[in-house]
Amino acid sequence: MPLSAGEIAAGVRARELRAVDVVAAALERIERADPELCAFVEVWHEEALRRAGEVDARLGRRAGDVPRKREALPLAGVPVAVKGRHGLRTAGPLLAAGCVAVGATSVPGPGTSWQTWGLGARGRTVNPWRADRTPGGSSAGAAVAVAAGLVPLATGSDGAGSVRIPAAWCGVTGLKTTAGRLPSADRTGLAVQGVIARSASDAASWWRVVSEEPVPTGTPVPVTAVWSSDLGFAGPDPEPVALARAAVERLVAAGVVRLVRPRAPLRLLDPGPAWLALRTHGADRGEAHRVRAENDRRLAGLFAEAELLLTPTTPTAPHGHDGPGDRYSTSLTWAFNLSGHPALSLPAGFGGDGCPAGLHLVAPHGREALLLAVAREAEVRVGS
């Protein structure tokens, strides 16, 4: 199993590992696996090795160097994949922290439905658990690269579930941040930065760097939570619901969360038409703003009674490469792009088709640290 981001950074800072060797190993894994997975659209071999050498130099690792005071590089030597060919635009804090960008991951290609799959340099991106299934999108290659162990971290963006859905369907952790907390080029405010990682601890390392906010250890548990299988409007399939609910029960048994019954069941208005109106040039947005305001009111009421909302991440299992038909994989995620709440997908087990499913955690605005702390407790206590 490849090292985690935390293990890599600690080893490079302690001079037990060389960043150049770590990055070379990641590039070798990509070269070996990507012809089948198609997770990357570009791989930056020479540039990545050059930057890794710079990290070693900053830590006094060049041959013949006199050891000097080492810089604080919290992610020293960590290989990171960035979403799409323009992903470096938001990767500045990671590079400054010592990460080395090894390539750009796949996103949907021309004429490809954005909620479905990715298109790498060698063809369609496949789910690492079943090549005949989609990994989800649009951060498709990011999730595949992390799930396959090619890199420990990959950046993403999430406008309707584009980090959380592929994280769920590839069996890794995916975090969507609060709207407005980090820079975004999306004028609608729906799309925000996020990360895909093999563990909550690595996702927390990303968050500490990009937000400069600590993620406390020893968060008091259990955390109060409300469960909803459908948010009052979605029609999820039985299996993703059962897998997510079983994951909740494991968290309850381990003392990570405590389920509470709200005074009124959570019933959101279907955010789909509102989301689409906000994305469509020239559309009448009056109804969209009404739906957003009403759902915000209902969510505020829920978060006055509980700290977390728990749902399945997706309404279905991963579909084939011919597409989902008329079913949207976003039905349980895009409500929180409309509302701006931070959310995280945590692995929730495997369905009968052998593909992973996710448990979706939603927190009040600005509470990314709570999501990450709960996810980390889940990994420690339950092994999620």
PDB file of C-alpha atoms in Angstrom, residues 83-280:
ATOM      1  CA  LYS A  83      -8.318  18.443 -11.544  1.00  0.00           C
ATOM      2  CA  GLY A  84      -8.191  19.165 -15.251  1.00  0.00           C
ATOM      3  CA  ARG A  85      -5.657  21.070 -17.306  1.00  0.00           C
ATOM      4  CA  HIS A  86      -6.311  24.284 -15.383  1.00  0.00           C
ATOM      5  CA  GLY A  87      -6.068  22.705 -11.941  1.00  0.00           C
ATOM      6  CA  LEU A  88      -2.804  24.409 -11.056  1.00  0.00           C
ATOM      7  CA  ARG A  89      -4.672  27.714 -10.767  1.00  0.00           C
ATOM      8  CA  THR A  90      -5.954  26.749  -7.312  1.00  0.00           C
ATOM      9  CA  ALA A  91      -2.998  24.599  -6.241  1.00  0.00           C
ATOM     10  CA  GLY A  92      -0.739  27.425  -5.074  1.00  0.00           C
ATOM     11  CA  PRO A  93      -1.112  26.792  -1.325  1.00  0.00           C
ATOM     12  CA  LEU A  94      -0.378  23.089  -1.825  1.00  0.00           C
ATOM     13  CA  LEU A  95       2.768  23.739  -3.852  1.00  0.00           C
ATOM     14  CA  ALA A  96       3.933  26.273  -1.275  1.00  0.00           C
ATOM     15  CA  ALA A  97       3.440  23.606   1.398  1.00  0.00           C
ATOM     16  CA  GLY A  98       5.773  21.224  -0.452  1.00  0.00           C
ATOM     17  CA  CYS A  99       3.354  19.221  -2.617  1.00  0.00           C
ATOM     18  CA  VAL A 100       4.509  18.180  -6.065  1.00  0.00           C
ATOM     19  CA  ALA A 101       1.919  18.253  -8.862  1.00  0.00           C
ATOM     20  CA  VAL A 102       2.376  15.157 -11.025  1.00  0.00           C
ATOM     21  CA  GLY A 103      -0.397  15.662 -13.555  1.00  0.00           C
ATOM     22  CA  ALA A 104      -3.885  16.791 -14.503  1.00  0.00           C
ATOM     23  CA  THR A 105      -6.778  14.388 -13.956  1.00  0.00           C
ATOM     24  CA  SER A 106      -9.619  13.593 -16.313  1.00  0.00           C
ATOM     25  CA  VAL A 107     -12.938  15.402 -16.451  1.00  0.00           C
ATOM     26  CA  PRO A 108     -15.892  14.819 -18.791  1.00  0.00           C
ATOM     27  CA  GLY A 109     -15.011  15.284 -22.422  1.00  0.00           C
ATOM     28  CA  PRO A 110     -16.928  17.162 -25.114  1.00  0.00           C
ATOM     29  CA  GLY A 111     -20.473  15.855 -25.419  1.00  0.00           C
ATOM     30  CA  THR A 112     -20.138  13.854 -22.216  1.00  0.00           C
ATOM     31  CA  SER A 113     -22.734  14.452 -19.548  1.00  0.00           C
ATOM     32  CA  TRP A 114     -21.010  16.271 -16.680  1.00  0.00           C
ATOM     33  CA  GLN A 115     -22.542  14.113 -13.965  1.00  0.00           C
ATOM     34  CA  THR A 116     -21.414  10.852 -15.523  1.00  0.00           C
ATOM     35  CA  TRP A 117     -17.751  10.111 -16.230  1.00  0.00           C
ATOM     36  CA  GLY A 118     -14.341  11.388 -17.265  1.00  0.00           C
ATOM     37  CA  LEU A 119     -12.236  11.268 -20.395  1.00  0.00           C
ATOM     38  CA  GLY A 120      -8.503  10.699 -20.000  1.00  0.00           C
ATOM     39  CA  ALA A 121      -5.741  11.025 -22.549  1.00  0.00           C
ATOM     40  CA  ARG A 122      -6.177   7.377 -23.572  1.00  0.00           C
ATOM     41  CA  GLY A 123      -9.972   7.100 -23.440  1.00  0.00           C
ATOM     42  CA  ARG A 124     -12.839   6.944 -20.981  1.00  0.00           C
ATOM     43  CA  THR A 125     -12.012   6.855 -17.297  1.00  0.00           C
ATOM     44  CA  VAL A 126     -13.053   3.610 -15.609  1.00  0.00           C
ATOM     45  CA  ASN A 127     -14.016   2.752 -12.060  1.00  0.00           C
ATOM     46  CA  PRO A 128     -11.039   0.990 -10.429  1.00  0.00           C
ATOM     47  CA  TRP A 129     -13.384  -1.556  -8.838  1.00  0.00           C
ATOM     48  CA  ARG A 130     -15.196  -2.463 -12.084  1.00  0.00           C
ATOM     49  CA  ALA A 131     -13.975  -1.256 -15.439  1.00  0.00           C
ATOM     50  CA  ASP A 132     -17.458  -1.504 -16.935  1.00  0.00           C
ATOM     51  CA  ARG A 133     -18.755   1.097 -14.459  1.00  0.00           C
ATOM     52  CA  THR A 134     -18.244   4.835 -14.248  1.00  0.00           C
ATOM     53  CA  PRO A 135     -16.187   6.370 -11.438  1.00  0.00           C
ATOM     54  CA  GLY A 136     -18.630   9.308 -11.294  1.00  0.00           C
ATOM     55  CA  GLY A 137     -17.884  12.881 -12.183  1.00  0.00           C
ATOM     56  CA  SER A 138     -16.879  15.415 -12.802  1.00  0.00           C
ATOM     57  CA  SER A 139     -13.768  14.898 -10.606  1.00  0.00           C
ATOM     58  CA  ALA A 140     -13.534  11.456 -12.184  1.00  0.00           C
ATOM     59  CA  GLY A 141      -9.804  11.029 -12.683  1.00  0.00           C
ATOM     60  CA  ALA A 142      -9.102  12.569  -9.282  1.00  0.00           C
ATOM     61  CA  ALA A 143     -11.093   9.879  -7.479  1.00  0.00           C
ATOM     62  CA  VAL A 144      -9.644   7.086  -9.606  1.00  0.00           C
ATOM     63  CA  ALA A 145      -6.052   8.261  -9.087  1.00  0.00           C
ATOM     64  CA  VAL A 146      -6.525   8.284  -5.319  1.00  0.00           C
ATOM     65  CA  ALA A 147      -8.532   5.053  -5.100  1.00  0.00           C
ATOM     66  CA  ALA A 148      -5.968   3.199  -7.216  1.00  0.00           C
ATOM     67  CA  GLY A 149      -3.110   4.391  -5.003  1.00  0.00           C
ATOM     68  CA  LEU A 150      -1.434   6.456  -7.725  1.00  0.00           C
ATOM     69  CA  VAL A 151      -1.362   9.562  -5.502  1.00  0.00           C
ATOM     70  CA  PRO A 152      -2.542  10.160  -1.925  1.00  0.00           C
ATOM     71  CA  LEU A 153      -4.275  13.474  -2.694  1.00  0.00           C
ATOM     72  CA  ALA A 154      -6.129  14.988  -5.632  1.00  0.00           C
ATOM     73  CA  THR A 155      -7.798  18.350  -5.918  1.00  0.00           C
ATOM     74  CA  GLY A 156     -11.364  18.644  -7.109  1.00  0.00           C
ATOM     75  CA  SER A 157     -14.204  21.067  -7.546  1.00  0.00           C
ATOM     76  CA  ASP A 158     -17.805  20.420  -6.589  1.00  0.00           C
ATOM     77  CA  GLY A 159     -20.702  22.216  -8.236  1.00  0.00           C
ATOM     78  CA  ALA A 160     -23.396  19.596  -7.748  1.00  0.00           C
ATOM     79  CA  GLY A 161     -21.580  16.647  -6.172  1.00  0.00           C
ATOM     80  CA  SER A 162     -18.537  16.479  -8.425  1.00  0.00           C
ATOM     81  CA  VAL A 163     -16.179  15.620  -5.546  1.00  0.00           C
ATOM     82  CA  ARG A 164     -18.539  13.626  -3.349  1.00  0.00           C
ATOM     83  CA  ILE A 165     -20.097  11.366  -6.001  1.00  0.00           C
ATOM     84  CA  PRO A 166     -16.822  10.016  -7.462  1.00  0.00           C
ATOM     85  CA  ALA A 167     -15.417   9.699  -3.938  1.00  0.00           C
ATOM     86  CA  ALA A 168     -18.406   7.523  -2.996  1.00  0.00           C
ATOM     87  CA  TRP A 169     -18.285   5.376  -6.137  1.00  0.00           C
ATOM     88  CA  CYS A 170     -14.510   4.865  -5.866  1.00  0.00           C
ATOM     89  CA  GLY A 171     -14.461   4.171  -2.107  1.00  0.00           C
ATOM     90  CA  VAL A 172     -12.439   7.159  -0.888  1.00  0.00           C
ATOM     91  CA  THR A 173     -13.029  10.354   1.101  1.00  0.00           C
ATOM     92  CA  GLY A 174     -14.248  13.509  -0.631  1.00  0.00           C
ATOM     93  CA  LEU A 175     -14.753  16.944   0.943  1.00  0.00           C
ATOM     94  CA  LYS A 176     -16.742  19.868  -0.464  1.00  0.00           C
ATOM     95  CA  THR A 177     -16.020  23.161   1.275  1.00  0.00           C
ATOM     96  CA  THR A 178     -18.404  25.899   2.371  1.00  0.00           C
ATOM     97  CA  ALA A 179     -19.395  28.270  -0.415  1.00  0.00           C
ATOM     98  CA  GLY A 180     -17.208  31.366  -0.318  1.00  0.00           C
ATOM     99  CA  ARG A 181     -14.529  30.045   2.032  1.00  0.00           C
ATOM    100  CA  LEU A 182     -11.972  29.418  -0.729  1.00  0.00           C
ATOM    101  CA  PRO A 183     -11.498  31.158  -4.089  1.00  0.00           C
ATOM    102  CA  SER A 184     -13.708  29.959  -6.931  1.00  0.00           C
ATOM    103  CA  ALA A 185     -14.092  31.101 -10.519  1.00  0.00           C
ATOM    104  CA  ASP A 186     -17.752  30.048 -10.615  1.00  0.00           C
ATOM    105  CA  ARG A 187     -19.877  33.204 -10.808  1.00  0.00           C
ATOM    106  CA  THR A 188     -22.996  31.348  -9.625  1.00  0.00           C
ATOM    107  CA  GLY A 189     -21.299  30.399  -6.360  1.00  0.00           C
ATOM    108  CA  LEU A 190     -22.419  26.785  -6.763  1.00  0.00           C
ATOM    109  CA  ALA A 191     -18.996  25.282  -7.512  1.00  0.00           C
ATOM    110  CA  VAL A 192     -16.406  25.261  -4.737  1.00  0.00           C
ATOM    111  CA  GLN A 193     -13.009  23.740  -4.085  1.00  0.00           C
ATOM    112  CA  GLY A 194     -12.670  20.291  -2.620  1.00  0.00           C
ATOM    113  CA  VAL A 195     -10.291  17.395  -2.169  1.00  0.00           C
ATOM    114  CA  ILE A 196     -10.269  13.634  -2.634  1.00  0.00           C
ATOM    115  CA  ALA A 197      -8.052  11.594  -0.321  1.00  0.00           C
ATOM    116  CA  ARG A 198      -7.544   8.037   0.817  1.00  0.00           C
ATOM    117  CA  SER A 199      -8.134   9.037   4.437  1.00  0.00           C
ATOM    118  CA  ALA A 200      -9.769  11.722   6.517  1.00  0.00           C
ATOM    119  CA  SER A 201      -6.361  12.522   8.026  1.00  0.00           C
ATOM    120  CA  ASP A 202      -4.956  13.329   4.597  1.00  0.00           C
ATOM    121  CA  ALA A 203      -8.036  15.394   3.735  1.00  0.00           C
ATOM    122  CA  ALA A 204      -7.493  17.262   6.998  1.00  0.00           C
ATOM    123  CA  SER A 205      -3.882  17.956   5.988  1.00  0.00           C
ATOM    124  CA  TRP A 206      -5.180  19.502   2.760  1.00  0.00           C
ATOM    125  CA  TRP A 207      -7.701  21.602   4.685  1.00  0.00           C
ATOM    126  CA  ARG A 208      -5.108  22.901   7.137  1.00  0.00           C
ATOM    127  CA  VAL A 209      -2.946  24.093   4.239  1.00  0.00           C
ATOM    128  CA  VAL A 210      -5.615  25.719   2.068  1.00  0.00           C
ATOM    129  CA  SER A 211      -7.612  27.284   4.908  1.00  0.00           C
ATOM    130  CA  GLU A 212      -4.896  27.830   7.532  1.00  0.00           C
ATOM    131  CA  GLU A 213      -7.440  26.465  10.010  1.00  0.00           C
ATOM    132  CA  PRO A 214      -6.476  23.688  12.451  1.00  0.00           C
ATOM    133  CA  VAL A 215      -8.467  20.470  12.653  1.00  0.00           C
ATOM    134  CA  PRO A 216      -8.657  19.663  16.362  1.00  0.00           C
ATOM    135  CA  THR A 217      -7.927  16.183  17.627  1.00  0.00           C
ATOM    136  CA  GLY A 218      -9.990  14.625  20.337  1.00  0.00           C
ATOM    137  CA  THR A 219     -13.266  16.167  19.158  1.00  0.00           C
ATOM    138  CA  PRO A 220     -15.926  15.386  21.773  1.00  0.00           C
ATOM    139  CA  VAL A 221     -18.069  12.485  20.619  1.00  0.00           C
ATOM    140  CA  PRO A 222     -20.739  11.405  20.117  1.00  0.00           C
ATOM    141  CA  VAL A 223     -21.824  14.186  17.769  1.00  0.00           C
ATOM    142  CA  THR A 224     -25.565  14.673  17.412  1.00  0.00           C
ATOM    143  CA  ALA A 225     -26.860  13.802  13.957  1.00  0.00           C
ATOM    144  CA  VAL A 226     -30.081  13.452  11.996  1.00  0.00           C
ATOM    145  CA  TRP A 227     -30.534  10.713   9.399  1.00  0.00           C
ATOM    146  CA  SER A 228     -32.467  11.216   6.186  1.00  0.00           C
ATOM    147  CA  SER A 229     -32.622   8.613   3.450  1.00  0.00           C
ATOM    148  CA  ASP A 230     -34.078  10.937   0.809  1.00  0.00           C
ATOM    149  CA  LEU A 231     -34.125  14.579   2.047  1.00  0.00           C
ATOM    150  CA  GLY A 232     -37.882  14.468   1.540  1.00  0.00           C
ATOM    151  CA  PHE A 233     -37.856  14.473  -2.267  1.00  0.00           C
ATOM    152  CA  ALA A 234     -35.246  12.119  -3.769  1.00  0.00           C
ATOM    153  CA  GLY A 235     -36.051   8.535  -4.748  1.00  0.00           C
ATOM    154  CA  PRO A 236     -32.902   6.584  -3.909  1.00  0.00           C
ATOM    155  CA  ASP A 237     -32.528   2.879  -4.602  1.00  0.00           C
ATOM    156  CA  PRO A 238     -32.763   0.539  -1.589  1.00  0.00           C
ATOM    157  CA  GLU A 239     -29.145  -0.672  -1.653  1.00  0.00           C
ATOM    158  CA  PRO A 240     -27.318   2.702  -1.349  1.00  0.00           C
ATOM    159  CA  VAL A 241     -29.730   3.607   1.443  1.00  0.00           C
ATOM    160  CA  ALA A 242     -29.118   0.323   3.259  1.00  0.00           C
ATOM    161  CA  LEU A 243     -25.336   0.627   2.955  1.00  0.00           C
ATOM    162  CA  ALA A 244     -25.316   4.208   4.219  1.00  0.00           C
ATOM    163  CA  ARG A 245     -27.689   3.378   7.078  1.00  0.00           C
ATOM    164  CA  ALA A 246     -25.510   0.408   8.089  1.00  0.00           C
ATOM    165  CA  ALA A 247     -22.517   2.757   8.162  1.00  0.00           C
ATOM    166  CA  VAL A 248     -24.477   5.098  10.431  1.00  0.00           C
ATOM    167  CA  GLU A 249     -25.274   2.234  12.791  1.00  0.00           C
ATOM    168  CA  ARG A 250     -21.578   1.370  12.990  1.00  0.00           C
ATOM    169  CA  LEU A 251     -20.808   4.976  13.903  1.00  0.00           C
ATOM    170  CA  VAL A 252     -23.515   4.918  16.559  1.00  0.00           C
ATOM    171  CA  ALA A 253     -22.214   1.638  18.012  1.00  0.00           C
ATOM    172  CA  ALA A 254     -18.681   3.059  18.113  1.00  0.00           C
ATOM    173  CA  GLY A 255     -19.831   6.194  19.925  1.00  0.00           C
ATOM    174  CA  VAL A 256     -18.957   8.557  17.065  1.00  0.00           C
ATOM    175  CA  VAL A 257     -22.469   9.897  16.475  1.00  0.00           C
ATOM    176  CA  ARG A 258     -25.760   9.930  18.371  1.00  0.00           C
ATOM    177  CA  LEU A 259     -28.901   9.999  16.274  1.00  0.00           C
ATOM    178  CA  VAL A 260     -31.618  12.413  17.319  1.00  0.00           C
ATOM    179  CA  ARG A 261     -35.136  12.740  15.974  1.00  0.00           C
ATOM    180  CA  PRO A 262     -35.918  16.273  14.812  1.00  0.00           C
ATOM    181  CA  ARG A 263     -39.164  17.876  15.862  1.00  0.00           C
ATOM    182  CA  ALA A 264     -40.278  17.719  12.235  1.00  0.00           C
ATOM    183  CA  PRO A 265     -38.901  15.387   9.530  1.00  0.00           C
ATOM    184  CA  LEU A 266     -36.536  17.121   7.134  1.00  0.00           C
ATOM    185  CA  ARG A 267     -38.331  17.692   3.843  1.00  0.00           C
ATOM    186  CA  LEU A 268     -36.403  19.910   1.463  1.00  0.00           C
ATOM    187  CA  LEU A 269     -37.817  21.245  -1.758  1.00  0.00           C
ATOM    188  CA  ASP A 270     -36.280  19.535  -4.782  1.00  0.00           C
ATOM    189  CA  PRO A 271     -33.272  21.757  -5.583  1.00  0.00           C
ATOM    190  CA  GLY A 272     -32.862  20.455  -9.136  1.00  0.00           C
ATOM    191  CA  PRO A 273     -34.915  23.047 -11.040  1.00  0.00           C
ATOM    192  CA  ALA A 274     -33.431  25.856  -8.948  1.00  0.00           C
ATOM    193  CA  TRP A 275     -29.891  24.627  -9.533  1.00  0.00           C
ATOM    194  CA  LEU A 276     -30.479  24.356 -13.266  1.00  0.00           C
ATOM    195  CA  ALA A 277     -32.050  27.825 -13.422  1.00  0.00           C
ATOM    196  CA  LEU A 278     -29.025  29.358 -11.729  1.00  0.00           C
ATOM    197  CA  ARG A 279     -26.778  27.633 -14.275  1.00  0.00           C
ATOM    198  CA  THR A 280     -28.861  28.600 -17.318  1.00  0.00           C
TER     199      THR A 280
END
